[in-house]
Short mmCIF file of C-alpha atoms in Angstrom, two decimals:
data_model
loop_
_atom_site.label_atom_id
_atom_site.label_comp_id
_atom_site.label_asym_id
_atom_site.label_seq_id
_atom_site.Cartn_x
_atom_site.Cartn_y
_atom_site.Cartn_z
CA UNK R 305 4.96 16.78 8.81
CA UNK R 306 6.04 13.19 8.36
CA UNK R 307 7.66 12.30 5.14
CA UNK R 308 8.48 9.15 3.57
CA UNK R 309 10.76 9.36 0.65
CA UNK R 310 12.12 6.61 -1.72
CA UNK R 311 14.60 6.40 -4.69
CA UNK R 312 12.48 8.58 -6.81
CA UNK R 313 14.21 7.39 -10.23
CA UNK R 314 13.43 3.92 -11.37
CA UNK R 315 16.40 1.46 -10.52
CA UNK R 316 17.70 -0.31 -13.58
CA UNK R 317 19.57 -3.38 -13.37
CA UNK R 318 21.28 -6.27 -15.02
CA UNK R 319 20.29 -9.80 -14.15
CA UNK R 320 22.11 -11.17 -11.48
CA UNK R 321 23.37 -8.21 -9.57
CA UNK R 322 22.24 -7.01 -6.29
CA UNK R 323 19.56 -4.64 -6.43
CA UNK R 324 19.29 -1.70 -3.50
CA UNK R 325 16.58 0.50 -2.80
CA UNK R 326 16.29 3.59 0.31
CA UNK R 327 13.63 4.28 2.06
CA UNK R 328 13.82 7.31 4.29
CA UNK R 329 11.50 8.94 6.84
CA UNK R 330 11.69 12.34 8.76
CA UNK R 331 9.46 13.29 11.86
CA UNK R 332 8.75 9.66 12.68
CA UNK R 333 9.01 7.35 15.49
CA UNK R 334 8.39 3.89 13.67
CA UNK R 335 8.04 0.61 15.67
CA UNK R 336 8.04 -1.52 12.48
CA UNK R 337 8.68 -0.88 8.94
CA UNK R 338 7.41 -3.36 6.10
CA UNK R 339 8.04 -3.77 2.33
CA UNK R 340 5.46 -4.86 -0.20
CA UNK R 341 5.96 -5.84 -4.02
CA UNK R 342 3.47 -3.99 -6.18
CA UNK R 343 3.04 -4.62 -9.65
CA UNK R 344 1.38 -2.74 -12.41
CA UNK R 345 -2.62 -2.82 -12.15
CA UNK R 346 -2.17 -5.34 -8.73
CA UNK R 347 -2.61 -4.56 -5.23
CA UNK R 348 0.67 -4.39 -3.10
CA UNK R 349 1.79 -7.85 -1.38
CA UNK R 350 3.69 -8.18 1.78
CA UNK R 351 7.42 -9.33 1.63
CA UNK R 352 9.25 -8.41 4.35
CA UNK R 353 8.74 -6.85 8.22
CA UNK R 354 11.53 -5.13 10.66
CA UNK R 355 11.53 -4.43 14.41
CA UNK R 356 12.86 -1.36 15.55
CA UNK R 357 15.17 -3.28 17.75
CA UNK R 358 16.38 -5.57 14.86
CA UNK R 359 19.63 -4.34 12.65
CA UNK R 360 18.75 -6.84 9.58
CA UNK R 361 16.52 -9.29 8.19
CA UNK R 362 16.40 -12.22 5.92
CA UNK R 363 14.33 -13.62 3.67
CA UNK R 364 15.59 -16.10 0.72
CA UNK R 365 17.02 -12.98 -1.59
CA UNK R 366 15.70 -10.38 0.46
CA UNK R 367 17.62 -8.74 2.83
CA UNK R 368 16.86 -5.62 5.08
CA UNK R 369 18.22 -2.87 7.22
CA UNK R 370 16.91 -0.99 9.63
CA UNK R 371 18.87 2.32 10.98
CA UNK R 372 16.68 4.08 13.50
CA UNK R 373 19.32 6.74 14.42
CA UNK R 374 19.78 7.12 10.13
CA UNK R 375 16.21 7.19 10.25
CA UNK R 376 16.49 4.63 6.95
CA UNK R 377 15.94 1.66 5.92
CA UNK R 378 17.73 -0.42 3.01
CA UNK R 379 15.82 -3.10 1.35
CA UNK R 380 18.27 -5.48 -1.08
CA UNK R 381 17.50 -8.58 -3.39
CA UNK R 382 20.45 -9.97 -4.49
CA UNK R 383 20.99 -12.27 -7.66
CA UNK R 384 18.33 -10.24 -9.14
CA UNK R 385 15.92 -11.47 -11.91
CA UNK R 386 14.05 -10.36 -14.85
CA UNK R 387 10.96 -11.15 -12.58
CA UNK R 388 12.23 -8.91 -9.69
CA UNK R 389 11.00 -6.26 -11.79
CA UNK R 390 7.95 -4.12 -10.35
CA UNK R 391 7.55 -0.93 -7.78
CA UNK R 392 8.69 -1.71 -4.33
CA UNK R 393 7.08 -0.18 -1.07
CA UNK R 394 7.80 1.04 2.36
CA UNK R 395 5.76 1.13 5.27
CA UNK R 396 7.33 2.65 8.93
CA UNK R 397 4.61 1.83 10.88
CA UNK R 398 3.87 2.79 14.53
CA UNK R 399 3.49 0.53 17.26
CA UNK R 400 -0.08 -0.05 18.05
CA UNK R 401 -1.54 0.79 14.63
CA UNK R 402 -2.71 -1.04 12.00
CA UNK R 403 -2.24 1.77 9.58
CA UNK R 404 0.12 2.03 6.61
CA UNK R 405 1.69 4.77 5.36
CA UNK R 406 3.28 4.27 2.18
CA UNK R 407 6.59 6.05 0.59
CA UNK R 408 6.57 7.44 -2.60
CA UNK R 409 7.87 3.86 -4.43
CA UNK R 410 10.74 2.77 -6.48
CA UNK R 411 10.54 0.95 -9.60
CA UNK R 412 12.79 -1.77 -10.12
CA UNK R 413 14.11 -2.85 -13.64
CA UNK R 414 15.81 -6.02 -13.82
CA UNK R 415 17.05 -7.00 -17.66
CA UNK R 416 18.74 -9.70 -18.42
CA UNK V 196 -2.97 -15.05 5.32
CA UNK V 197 -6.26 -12.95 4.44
CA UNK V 198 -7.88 -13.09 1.34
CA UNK V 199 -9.73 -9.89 0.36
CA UNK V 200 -11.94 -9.76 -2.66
CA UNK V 201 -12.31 -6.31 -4.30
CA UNK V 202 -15.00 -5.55 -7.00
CA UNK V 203 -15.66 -4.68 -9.95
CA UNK V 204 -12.02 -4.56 -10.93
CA UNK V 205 -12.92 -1.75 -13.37
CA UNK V 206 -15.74 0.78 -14.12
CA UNK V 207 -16.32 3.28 -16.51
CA UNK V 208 -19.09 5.97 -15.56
CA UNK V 209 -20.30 9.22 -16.72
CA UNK V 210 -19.18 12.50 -14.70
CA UNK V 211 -22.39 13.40 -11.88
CA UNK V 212 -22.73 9.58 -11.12
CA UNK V 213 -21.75 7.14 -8.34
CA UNK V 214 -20.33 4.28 -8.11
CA UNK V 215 -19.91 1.85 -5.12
CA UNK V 216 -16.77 -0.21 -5.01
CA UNK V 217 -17.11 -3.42 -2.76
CA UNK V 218 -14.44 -5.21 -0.45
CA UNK V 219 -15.15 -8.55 1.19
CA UNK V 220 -12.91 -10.64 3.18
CA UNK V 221 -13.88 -14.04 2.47
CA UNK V 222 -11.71 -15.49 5.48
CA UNK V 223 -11.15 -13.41 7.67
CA UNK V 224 -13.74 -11.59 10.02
CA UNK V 225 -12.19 -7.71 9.45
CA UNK V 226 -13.13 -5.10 12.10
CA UNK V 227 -10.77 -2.37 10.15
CA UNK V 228 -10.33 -2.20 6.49
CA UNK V 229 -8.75 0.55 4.61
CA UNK V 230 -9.01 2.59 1.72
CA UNK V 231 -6.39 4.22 -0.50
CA UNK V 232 -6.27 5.39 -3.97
CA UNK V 233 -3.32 5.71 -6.38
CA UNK V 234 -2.60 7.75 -9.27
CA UNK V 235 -0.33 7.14 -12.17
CA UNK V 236 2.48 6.92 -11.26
CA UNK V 237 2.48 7.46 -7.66
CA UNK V 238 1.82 5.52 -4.38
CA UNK V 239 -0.66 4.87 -2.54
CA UNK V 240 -2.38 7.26 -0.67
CA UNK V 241 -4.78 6.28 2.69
CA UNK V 242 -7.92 8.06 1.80
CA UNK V 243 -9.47 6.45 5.02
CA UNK V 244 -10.10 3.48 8.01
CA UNK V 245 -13.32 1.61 7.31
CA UNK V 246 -14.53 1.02 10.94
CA UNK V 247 -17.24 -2.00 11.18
CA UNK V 248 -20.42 -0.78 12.91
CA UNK V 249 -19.49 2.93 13.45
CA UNK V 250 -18.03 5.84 11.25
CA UNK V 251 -14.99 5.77 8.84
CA UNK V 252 -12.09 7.76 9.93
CA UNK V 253 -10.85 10.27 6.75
CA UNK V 254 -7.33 11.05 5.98
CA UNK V 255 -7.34 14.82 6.28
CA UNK V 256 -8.13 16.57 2.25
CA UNK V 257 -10.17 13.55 1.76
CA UNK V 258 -13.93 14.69 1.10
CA UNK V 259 -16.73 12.33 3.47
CA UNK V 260 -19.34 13.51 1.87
CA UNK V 261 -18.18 12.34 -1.36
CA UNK V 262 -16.31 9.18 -0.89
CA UNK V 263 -18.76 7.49 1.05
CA UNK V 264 -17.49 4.37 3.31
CA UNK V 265 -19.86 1.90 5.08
CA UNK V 266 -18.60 -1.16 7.02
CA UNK V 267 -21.94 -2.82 8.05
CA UNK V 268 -20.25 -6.33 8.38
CA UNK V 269 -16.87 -7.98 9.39
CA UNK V 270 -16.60 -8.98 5.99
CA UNK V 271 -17.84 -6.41 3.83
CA UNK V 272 -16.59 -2.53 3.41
CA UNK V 273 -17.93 -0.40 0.36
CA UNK V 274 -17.11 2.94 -1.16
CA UNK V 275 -19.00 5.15 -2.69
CA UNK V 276 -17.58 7.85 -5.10
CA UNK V 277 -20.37 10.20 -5.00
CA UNK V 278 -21.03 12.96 -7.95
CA UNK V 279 -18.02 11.10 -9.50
CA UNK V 280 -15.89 13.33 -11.56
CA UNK V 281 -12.88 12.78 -14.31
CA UNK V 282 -10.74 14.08 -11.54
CA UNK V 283 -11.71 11.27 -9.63
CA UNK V 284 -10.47 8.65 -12.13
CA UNK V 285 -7.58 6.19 -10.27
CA UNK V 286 -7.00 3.08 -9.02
CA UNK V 287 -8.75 2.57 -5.42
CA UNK V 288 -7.84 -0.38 -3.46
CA UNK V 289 -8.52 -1.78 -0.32
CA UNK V 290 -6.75 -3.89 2.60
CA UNK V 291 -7.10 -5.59 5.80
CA UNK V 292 -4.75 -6.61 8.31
CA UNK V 293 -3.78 -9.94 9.80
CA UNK V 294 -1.14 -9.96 12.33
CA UNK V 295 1.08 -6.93 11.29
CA UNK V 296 0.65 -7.89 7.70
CA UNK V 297 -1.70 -6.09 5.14
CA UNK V 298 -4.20 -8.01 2.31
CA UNK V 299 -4.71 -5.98 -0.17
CA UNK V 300 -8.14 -6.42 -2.82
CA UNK V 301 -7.26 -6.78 -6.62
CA UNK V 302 -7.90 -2.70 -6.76
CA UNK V 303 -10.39 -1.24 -9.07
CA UNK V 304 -9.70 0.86 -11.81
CA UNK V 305 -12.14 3.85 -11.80
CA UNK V 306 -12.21 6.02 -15.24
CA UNK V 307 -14.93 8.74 -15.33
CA UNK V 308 -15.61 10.08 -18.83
#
């Protein structure tokens, strides 16, 4: 059955480093895979998406990966901050549907 | 992008009663919303695709006759926890998508006593 599995222990970080979370998925054929920011009591928000033919993407601090052969994808924010902090989200999604299937979620810690 | 409104944001009931959880999006005409809910603690979990004008798809385990989903408009999906029970206490929320990106509502915090 398909899996999606992230860091399971909460990341904790000092301010300023370079924060990297995993997101890994088994029996899968993803055409897409997005990350969302969710923080406590909130609904998630969209922050980043990656084609399945595209190695790496950018976004201000964000930066991520996408190894389809690895079956992973690496999601880093770099010069963390204190307001970094909250549970981070992936999505592989398959082309043609507008359905999300979330991983399991990493928490993110940033102290100064 | 979307904006989905998503209310109440919290409700306290008594176990054997139902509530009905509303999702509108205000600008954006929605054929397909979806549902998920989340525990403490965990992520979310798709309980089901609110389809407007016919029947909601369920995520397999999740109950129809108890979570009740109508989509009568393009701008309007409801749930209904049916017979609501502690067990069903969580944190339901709602989305739409524009594009390949997903609105989510503000969630609602269900707590059955």
């Amino acid at each position: 059955s398909q899996k999606i599995e992230q860091n399971s222990e909460a990341l904790n970080i000092q301010e300023g480093k370079t924060a990297t979370l995993t997101c890994n998925y088994t029996n899968y054929s993803p055409a897409y895979l997005q990350w969302y920011r969710q923080d406590p009591g909130r609904g998630p928000v969209f922050l980043l998406l990656i084609r399945e033919n595209e190695k790496e993407k950018r976004k201000e601090r964000l930066k991520v990966t996408f190894d389809t052969t690895l079956k992973q994808s690496l999601f880093h924010i770099t010069a963390s901050q204190p307001a970094d902090s909250a549970t981070y989200l992936c999505a592989p999604q398959r082309f043609g549907t507008d359905k999300l299937i979330f991983g399991t979620g990493t928490r993110l810690q940033v102290f100064p | 992008g979307a904006v989905v409104s998503q209310h109440p944001s919290w409700v306290i009931c008594k176990s054997g009663t139902s509530v009905k959880i509303e999702c509108r999006s205000l600008d954006f005409q929605a054929t397909t919303m979806f549902w998920y809910r989340q525990f403490p603690k965990q992520s979310l979990m798709l309980m089901a695709t609110s389809n407007e004008g016919s029947k909601a798809t369920y995520e397999q385990g999740v109950e129809k006759d108890k979570f009740l989903i109508n989509h009568a408009s393009l701008t309007l999906s409801t749930l209904t926890v049916t017979s609501a029970h502690p067990e069903d206490s969580s944190f339901y929320i709602c989305s739409t998508v524009q594009g390949t990106e997903a609105f989510f509502g503000q969630g609602t915090r269900l707590t059955v006593v």
